[in-house]
Tab-separated table of C-alpha atoms and ligand atoms in Angstrom:
chain	number	residue	atom	x	y	z
A	1104	UNK	CA	11.712	18.258	15.850
A	1105	UNK	CA	10.894	17.189	19.385
A	1106	UNK	CA	7.462	16.229	20.674
A	1107	UNK	CA	4.726	16.295	18.093
A	1108	UNK	CA	1.403	17.929	18.856
A	1109	UNK	CA	-1.493	17.468	16.431
A	1110	UNK	CA	-5.068	18.553	17.010
A	1111	UNK	CA	-4.252	19.523	20.587
A	1112	UNK	CA	-2.866	16.055	21.339
A	1113	UNK	CA	0.774	15.349	22.179
A	1114	UNK	CA	2.097	11.983	21.003
A	1115	UNK	CA	4.913	10.662	23.169
A	1116	UNK	CA	8.115	9.277	21.567
A	1117	UNK	CA	7.855	5.565	20.820
A	1118	UNK	CA	4.044	5.603	20.604
A	1119	UNK	CA	1.402	5.903	17.873
A	1120	UNK	CA	-2.077	7.336	17.743
A	1121	UNK	CA	-4.862	8.317	15.339
A	1122	UNK	CA	-5.932	11.947	15.644
A	1123	UNK	CA	-9.148	13.350	14.177
A	1124	UNK	CA	-9.027	17.003	13.142
A	1125	UNK	CA	-12.414	18.592	12.341
A	1126	UNK	CA	-12.746	20.626	9.126
A	1127	UNK	CA	-16.374	21.666	8.826
A	1128	UNK	CA	-19.941	20.425	8.855
A	1129	UNK	CA	-21.486	19.750	5.444
A	1130	UNK	CA	-25.178	18.944	4.912
A	1131	UNK	CA	-25.836	16.214	7.453
A	1132	UNK	CA	-22.206	15.058	7.685
A	1133	UNK	CA	-19.097	16.047	9.570
A	1134	UNK	CA	-15.995	16.577	7.425
A	1135	UNK	CA	-12.774	15.778	9.237
A	1136	UNK	CA	-9.278	14.475	8.634
A	1137	UNK	CA	-7.947	11.390	10.392
A	1138	UNK	CA	-4.182	11.245	10.722
A	1139	UNK	CA	-1.991	8.382	11.946
A	1140	UNK	CA	0.810	9.824	14.049
A	1141	UNK	CA	3.868	7.621	14.491
A	1142	UNK	CA	6.297	9.162	16.947
A	1143	UNK	CA	9.735	7.577	16.669
A	1144	UNK	CA	11.686	6.676	19.767
A	1145	UNK	CA	14.447	9.062	18.694
A	1146	UNK	CA	14.375	12.748	17.881
A	1147	UNK	CA	14.338	13.760	14.211
A	1148	UNK	CA	12.324	15.474	11.475
A	1149	UNK	CA	8.599	15.123	10.761
A	1150	UNK	CA	7.539	13.526	7.467
A	1151	UNK	CA	3.997	14.131	6.190
A	1152	UNK	CA	2.313	11.574	3.884
A	1153	UNK	CA	-0.865	12.639	2.075
A	1154	UNK	CA	-3.130	10.313	0.141
A	1155	UNK	CA	-6.426	10.825	-1.680
A	1156	UNK	CA	-6.622	14.539	-2.114
A	1157	UNK	CA	-8.392	13.144	-5.186
A	1158	UNK	CA	-11.256	11.021	-3.938
A	1159	UNK	CA	-11.116	8.156	-6.443
A	1160	UNK	CA	-7.381	7.423	-6.190
A	1161	UNK	CA	-7.793	4.983	-3.334
A	1162	UNK	CA	-4.842	2.715	-4.205
A	1163	UNK	CA	-2.617	5.015	-2.121
A	1164	UNK	CA	-4.635	4.202	1.008
A	1165	UNK	CA	-3.219	0.646	0.690
A	1166	UNK	CA	0.329	2.030	0.580
A	1167	UNK	CA	-0.121	3.953	3.825
A	1168	UNK	CA	-1.785	0.976	5.509
A	1169	UNK	CA	1.281	-1.116	4.702
A	1170	UNK	CA	3.651	1.654	5.803
A	1171	UNK	CA	1.934	1.884	9.184
A	1172	UNK	CA	2.178	-1.898	9.601
A	1173	UNK	CA	5.876	-2.012	8.863
A	1174	UNK	CA	7.345	0.968	10.695
A	1175	UNK	CA	9.252	0.012	13.835
A	1176	UNK	CA	9.084	2.985	16.213
A	1177	UNK	CA	12.189	1.690	18.018
A	1178	UNK	CA	14.186	2.408	14.864
A	1179	UNK	CA	12.498	5.623	13.732
A	1180	UNK	CA	14.165	9.012	14.217
A	1181	UNK	CA	11.459	11.662	14.129
A	1182	UNK	CA	7.764	11.468	13.343
A	1183	UNK	CA	5.524	10.243	10.546
A	1184	UNK	CA	2.122	11.789	9.893
A	1185	UNK	CA	0.108	9.580	7.503
A	1186	UNK	CA	-3.283	10.710	6.191
A	1187	UNK	CA	-4.953	7.916	4.167
A	1188	UNK	CA	-8.023	9.963	3.150
A	1189	UNK	CA	-7.126	13.632	2.894
A	1190	UNK	CA	-10.320	14.602	1.053
A	1191	UNK	CA	-13.149	12.680	2.674
A	1192	UNK	CA	-15.737	14.733	0.813
A	1193	UNK	CA	-14.571	13.584	-2.664
A	1194	UNK	CA	-13.939	10.062	-1.336
A	1195	UNK	CA	-17.568	9.863	-0.276
A	1196	UNK	CA	-18.720	10.428	-3.865
A	1197	UNK	CA	-15.931	8.333	-5.420
A	1198	UNK	CA	-14.813	11.236	-7.569
A	1199	UNK	CA	-11.616	13.208	-8.152
A	1200	UNK	CA	-13.275	16.478	-7.212
A	1201	UNK	CA	-15.686	17.563	-4.523
A	1202	UNK	CA	-19.231	17.488	-5.906
A	1203	UNK	CA	-20.309	20.927	-4.763
A	1204	UNK	CA	-21.057	23.871	-7.024
A	1205	UNK	CA	-17.804	25.621	-6.267
A	1206	UNK	CA	-15.305	27.088	-8.684
A	1207	UNK	CA	-12.495	25.291	-6.874
A	1208	UNK	CA	-13.678	21.655	-6.748
A	1209	UNK	CA	-10.207	20.057	-7.160
A	1210	UNK	CA	-8.426	19.935	-3.791
A	1211	UNK	CA	-5.025	19.629	-5.407
A	1212	UNK	CA	-5.577	22.905	-7.241
A	1213	UNK	CA	-7.011	24.729	-4.231
A	1214	UNK	CA	-4.124	25.162	-1.787
A	1215	UNK	CA	-3.652	28.699	-0.527
A	1216	UNK	CA	-7.250	29.585	-1.403
A	1217	UNK	CA	-9.037	32.533	0.156
A	1218	UNK	CA	-12.632	31.260	0.205
A	1219	UNK	CA	-14.665	28.835	2.268
A	1220	UNK	CA	-15.348	26.164	-0.371
A	1221	UNK	CA	-14.932	22.631	0.951
A	1222	UNK	CA	-11.591	22.203	-0.828
A	1223	UNK	CA	-10.330	25.511	0.592
A	1224	UNK	CA	-11.270	24.437	4.097
A	1225	UNK	CA	-9.794	20.940	3.699
A	1226	UNK	CA	-6.494	22.227	2.312
A	1227	UNK	CA	-6.359	24.978	4.938
A	1228	UNK	CA	-6.513	22.379	7.719
A	1229	UNK	CA	-3.848	20.308	5.931
A	1230	UNK	CA	-1.637	23.390	5.783
A	1231	UNK	CA	-2.185	24.756	9.266
A	1232	UNK	CA	-2.370	21.514	11.220
A	1233	UNK	CA	0.039	19.286	9.282
A	1234	UNK	CA	2.269	21.062	6.741
A	1235	UNK	CA	3.252	23.774	9.210
A	1236	UNK	CA	4.591	21.061	11.549
A	1237	UNK	CA	6.407	19.013	8.901
A	1238	UNK	CA	9.891	19.023	7.387
A	1239	UNK	CA	9.266	16.805	4.329
A	1240	UNK	CA	6.202	15.694	2.399
A	1241	UNK	CA	5.029	12.964	0.055
A	1242	UNK	CA	1.666	13.431	-1.661
A	1243	UNK	CA	0.410	10.365	-3.538
A	1244	UNK	CA	-1.397	10.603	-6.860
A	1245	UNK	CA	-1.957	7.148	-8.298
A	1246	UNK	CA	-4.027	5.703	-11.125
A	1247	UNK	CA	-7.773	5.432	-10.874
A	1248	UNK	CA	-9.521	2.170	-11.807
A	1249	UNK	CA	-8.259	1.006	-15.216
A	1250	UNK	CA	-5.058	3.021	-15.483
A	1251	UNK	CA	-1.715	3.007	-13.748
A	1252	UNK	CA	0.658	5.864	-13.241
A	1253	UNK	CA	4.410	5.289	-13.183
A	1254	UNK	CA	6.674	8.166	-12.199
A	1255	UNK	CA	8.065	10.149	-9.286
A	1256	UNK	CA	7.432	13.869	-9.623
A	1257	UNK	CA	9.493	16.616	-8.042
A	1258	UNK	CA	9.585	20.387	-8.432
A	1259	UNK	CA	12.764	21.744	-9.978
A	1260	UNK	CA	12.186	25.501	-10.152
A	1261	UNK	CA	11.474	26.676	-6.630
A	1262	UNK	CA	12.849	30.050	-5.489
A	1263	UNK	CA	15.159	28.231	-3.082
A	1264	UNK	CA	17.379	25.844	-5.107
A	1265	UNK	CA	18.128	23.843	-1.939
A	1266	UNK	CA	14.488	22.722	-1.778
A	1267	UNK	CA	14.617	21.608	-5.411
A	1268	UNK	CA	17.840	19.728	-4.736
A	1269	UNK	CA	16.491	17.821	-1.706
A	1270	UNK	CA	13.243	17.105	-3.588
A	1271	UNK	CA	15.271	15.613	-6.441
A	1272	UNK	CA	17.241	13.548	-3.918
A	1273	UNK	CA	13.983	12.236	-2.469
A	1274	UNK	CA	12.744	11.335	-5.960
A	1275	UNK	CA	15.932	9.373	-6.722
A	1276	UNK	CA	15.881	7.682	-3.297
A	1277	UNK	CA	12.368	6.414	-4.043
A	1278	UNK	CA	14.246	3.772	-6.072
A	1279	UNK	CA	11.768	3.780	-8.953
A	1280	UNK	CA	13.194	4.133	-12.452
A	1281	UNK	CA	11.062	7.010	-13.772
A	1282	UNK	CA	11.779	10.553	-12.571
A	1283	UNK	CA	9.549	13.398	-13.661
A	1284	UNK	CA	10.980	16.883	-13.316
A	1285	UNK	CA	8.044	19.260	-12.910
A	1286	UNK	CA	7.937	23.034	-13.234
A	1287	UNK	CA	5.655	25.308	-11.279
A	1288	UNK	CA	4.356	27.148	-14.294
A	1289	UNK	CA	4.219	24.340	-16.797
A	1290	UNK	CA	1.622	21.601	-17.154
A	1291	UNK	CA	-0.672	20.835	-14.269
A	1292	UNK	CA	1.789	21.475	-11.474
A	1293	UNK	CA	1.254	24.918	-9.956
A	1294	UNK	CA	1.493	26.984	-6.807
A	1295	UNK	CA	-2.004	25.780	-5.931
A	1296	UNK	CA	-0.948	22.108	-5.649
A	1297	UNK	CA	0.201	20.501	-2.406
A	1298	UNK	CA	3.771	20.242	-3.684
A	1299	UNK	CA	3.943	23.850	-4.858
A	1300	UNK	CA	2.402	25.148	-1.666
A	1301	UNK	CA	4.611	23.015	0.603
A	1302	UNK	CA	7.798	24.189	-1.069
A	1303	UNK	CA	6.951	27.838	-1.632
A	1304	UNK	CA	5.085	28.694	1.531
A	1305	UNK	CA	6.465	26.272	4.119
A	1306	UNK	CA	9.935	25.549	2.700
A	1307	UNK	CA	9.253	21.799	2.681
A	1308	UNK	CA	10.910	19.585	0.044
A	1309	UNK	CA	8.299	17.257	-1.426
A	1310	UNK	CA	7.682	14.616	-4.062
A	1311	UNK	CA	4.619	13.157	-5.744
A	1312	UNK	CA	5.015	9.413	-6.316
A	1313	UNK	CA	2.609	8.080	-8.903
A	1314	UNK	CA	3.084	4.327	-8.875
A	1315	UNK	CA	0.149	1.985	-9.224
A	1316	UNK	CA	-3.514	1.864	-10.046
A	1317	UNK	CA	-6.543	-0.374	-9.711
A	1318	UNK	CA	-8.148	-3.149	-11.731
A	1319	UNK	CA	-4.944	-4.996	-12.689
A	1320	UNK	CA	-5.280	-7.950	-10.307
A	1321	UNK	CA	-4.011	-8.453	-6.798
A	1322	UNK	CA	-0.580	-9.863	-7.692
A	1323	UNK	CA	0.334	-6.860	-9.817
A	1324	UNK	CA	-1.169	-4.382	-7.366
A	1325	UNK	CA	0.676	-5.965	-4.408
A	1326	UNK	CA	3.882	-5.553	-6.426
A	1327	UNK	CA	3.143	-1.837	-6.735
A	1328	UNK	CA	2.585	-1.589	-2.981
A	1329	UNK	CA	6.032	-3.154	-2.487
A	1330	UNK	CA	7.554	-0.664	-4.967
A	1331	UNK	CA	6.105	2.140	-2.867
A	1332	UNK	CA	7.206	0.696	0.476
A	1333	UNK	CA	10.748	0.332	-0.896
A	1334	UNK	CA	10.542	3.974	-1.974
A	1335	UNK	CA	9.368	5.180	1.418
A	1336	UNK	CA	12.104	3.238	3.227
A	1337	UNK	CA	14.634	4.694	0.761
A	1338	UNK	CA	13.381	8.178	1.603
A	1339	UNK	CA	13.504	7.577	5.355
A	1340	UNK	CA	17.142	6.497	4.948
A	1341	UNK	CA	18.000	9.393	2.620
A	1342	UNK	CA	16.555	11.862	5.145
A	1343	UNK	CA	18.285	10.257	8.131
A	1344	UNK	CA	15.101	8.950	9.759
A	1345	UNK	CA	16.227	5.310	9.458
A	1346	UNK	CA	19.735	3.847	9.564
A	1347	UNK	CA	21.308	2.871	6.257
A	1348	UNK	CA	21.568	4.160	2.728
A	1349	UNK	CA	18.957	3.983	-0.039
A	1350	UNK	CA	19.726	1.668	-2.943
A	1351	UNK	CA	19.528	3.636	-6.149
A	1352	UNK	CA	18.401	2.305	-9.535
A	1353	UNK	CA	21.106	1.502	-12.085
A	1354	UNK	CA	19.251	3.553	-14.670
A	1355	UNK	CA	16.478	6.135	-14.527
A	1356	UNK	CA	14.220	7.466	-17.243
A	1357	UNK	CA	14.345	11.244	-16.740
A	1358	UNK	CA	11.071	12.501	-18.191
A	1359	UNK	CA	11.201	15.939	-19.792
A	1360	UNK	CA	8.529	16.592	-22.413
A	1361	UNK	CA	5.927	13.907	-22.702
A	1362	UNK	CA	2.675	13.267	-24.485
A	1363	UNK	CA	-0.558	12.442	-22.769
A	1364	UNK	CA	-2.226	10.178	-25.291
A	1365	UNK	CA	-5.912	10.341	-24.428
A	1366	UNK	CA	-9.079	9.583	-26.388
A	1367	UNK	CA	-11.106	12.367	-27.962
A	1368	UNK	CA	-14.231	10.264	-27.588
A	1369	UNK	CA	-15.620	8.277	-24.723
A	1370	UNK	CA	-15.866	4.523	-25.304
A	1371	UNK	CA	-14.409	1.111	-24.560
A	1372	UNK	CA	-10.634	1.356	-24.617
A	1373	UNK	CA	-9.146	-1.836	-26.065
A	1374	UNK	CA	-5.361	-1.781	-25.635
A	1375	UNK	CA	-2.949	-3.008	-28.246
A	1376	UNK	CA	-0.046	-2.055	-25.976
A	1377	UNK	CA	-0.456	-2.669	-22.260
A	1378	UNK	CA	1.528	-3.150	-19.076
A	1379	UNK	CA	3.905	-5.648	-20.692
A	1380	UNK	CA	5.294	-2.820	-22.826
A	1381	UNK	CA	5.699	-0.340	-19.943
A	1382	UNK	CA	9.110	1.394	-19.997
A	1383	UNK	CA	9.785	0.241	-23.574
A	1384	UNK	CA	10.230	2.297	-26.701
A	1385	UNK	CA	7.431	3.086	-29.130
A	1386	UNK	CA	7.807	4.509	-32.600
A	1387	UNK	CA	6.032	7.535	-33.997
A	1388	UNK	CA	2.582	6.455	-35.166
A	1389	UNK	CA	2.653	3.104	-33.368
A	1390	UNK	CA	-0.839	1.869	-32.490
A	1391	UNK	CA	-1.474	1.930	-28.727
A	1392	UNK	CA	-5.210	1.238	-28.459
A	1393	UNK	CA	-8.582	1.431	-30.156
A	1394	UNK	CA	-11.652	3.157	-28.769
A	1395	UNK	CA	-14.803	1.136	-29.469
A	1396	UNK	CA	-18.308	2.617	-29.625
A	1397	UNK	CA	-20.197	0.806	-26.831
A	1398	UNK	CA	-23.445	0.797	-28.846
A	1399	UNK	CA	-22.471	0.161	-32.474
A	1400	UNK	CA	-19.121	-1.610	-31.736
A	1401	UNK	CA	-17.457	0.481	-34.435
A	1402	UNK	CA	-13.911	1.721	-33.952
A	1403	UNK	CA	-14.371	5.352	-32.979
A	1404	UNK	CA	-10.679	6.195	-33.052
A	1405	UNK	CA	-7.195	4.792	-32.784
A	1406	UNK	CA	-4.710	6.020	-30.211
A	1407	UNK	CA	-1.235	6.257	-31.700
A	1408	UNK	CA	2.065	7.492	-30.297
A	1409	UNK	CA	2.607	11.088	-31.454
A	1410	UNK	CA	6.349	10.538	-31.655
A	1411	UNK	CA	9.281	8.360	-30.704
A	1412	UNK	CA	9.200	7.825	-26.980
A	1413	UNK	CA	9.037	5.568	-23.948
A	1414	UNK	CA	5.709	4.415	-22.525
A	1415	UNK	CA	5.492	5.071	-18.822
A	1416	UNK	CA	1.914	5.334	-17.655
A	1417	UNK	CA	-0.516	2.965	-19.249
A	1418	UNK	CA	-3.911	1.304	-18.902
A	1419	UNK	CA	-5.949	-1.864	-19.198
A	1420	UNK	CA	-9.218	-2.284	-21.100
A	1421	UNK	CA	-11.844	-0.049	-19.576
A	1422	UNK	CA	-14.601	2.418	-20.335
A	1423	UNK	CA	-13.040	5.859	-20.796
A	1424	UNK	CA	-14.495	9.325	-20.957
A	1425	UNK	CA	-13.237	11.974	-23.420
A	1426	UNK	CA	-9.717	13.015	-22.431
A	1427	UNK	CA	-9.495	10.176	-19.894
A	1428	UNK	CA	-6.293	8.532	-18.683
A	1429	UNK	CA	-4.738	6.182	-21.196
A	1430	UNK	CA	-1.005	6.509	-22.015
A	1431	UNK	CA	1.952	8.682	-21.091
A	1432	UNK	CA	4.770	8.668	-23.631
A	1433	UNK	CA	8.051	10.325	-22.634
A	1434	UNK	CA	9.405	12.094	-25.694
A	1435	UNK	CA	12.806	10.957	-26.916
A	1436	UNK	CA	12.810	13.711	-29.525
A	1437	UNK	CA	15.675	16.198	-29.062
A	1438	UNK	CA	16.737	14.137	-26.015
A	1439	UNK	CA	13.988	15.785	-24.015
A	1440	UNK	CA	13.575	12.562	-22.022
A	1441	UNK	CA	16.486	10.147	-21.662
A	1442	UNK	CA	17.743	7.110	-19.783
A	1443	UNK	CA	20.653	7.921	-17.486
A	1444	UNK	CA	22.333	7.028	-14.234
A	1445	UNK	CA	23.196	9.239	-11.282
B	2676	ZN	ZN1	-4.458	12.804	-7.957
């Protein structure tokens, strides 16, 4: 609420600025975080947008660029903090993790850390300089080159049920038809992620939109940017930062249990099912893709759906590593995942 001060700089209502907050000095390079601060003309909450805690997920930088272009400060109530490159160290090497010899190389598993590893220092600055001054948060995690994610994640089991409830409201107001209810102690979502830390330590409702990826062509990728802009505007309306009401989807796929269908072997992934089948049903055993040996051209393995489900995240042909991103299938078994309206 009120005037926003970041990095010792006060941004006046109705103006915008880019603030650089230093983190540390690595070998020969300065590590810092650049944040766009958009101070609305009217008083209201502060909304933090993080992108690229994982250094190779650069599609989300395009979302924030478009957001910054489109926001009219004369209509905005409150402030937006948008950080296109949260983890400049991993971005520099084009990798998910920071390439040091630490035992905490993944920034989105390093929040609340006690050491001085690069990820600990980066996330500490994000917490102390940005999270502590924010009321809501979006942290983007999108597909890397060759795969596309397709869901909105929110935490449903925080100590304070109100935070879970607002987070769910934000997920629905993102106006994207796949909602992924995440639990702190299940899967990859934990107290050490941005979302867990924001909710548990700072009391900030948060979501993780995962829409889009790279390598699918500009028309498709521009469509994903529009999906995300619609979602952000829906959130700003839901949270009272813009006039109007979000438009909700007629139907959502509520993802409960799901299968990550990933290759055991590295190789050339040749899809049988691709983007055109996204959000459609697959049967148990249905062939999704083949993994081709890049040297002998033999079929190394077939990727098949482990059960009856709905494809949500998917991929194009590309060279995968063992366990790499390929397909997400929401399980329809025992109604664990289901289509419903709100
Ligand atoms: Zn990520």
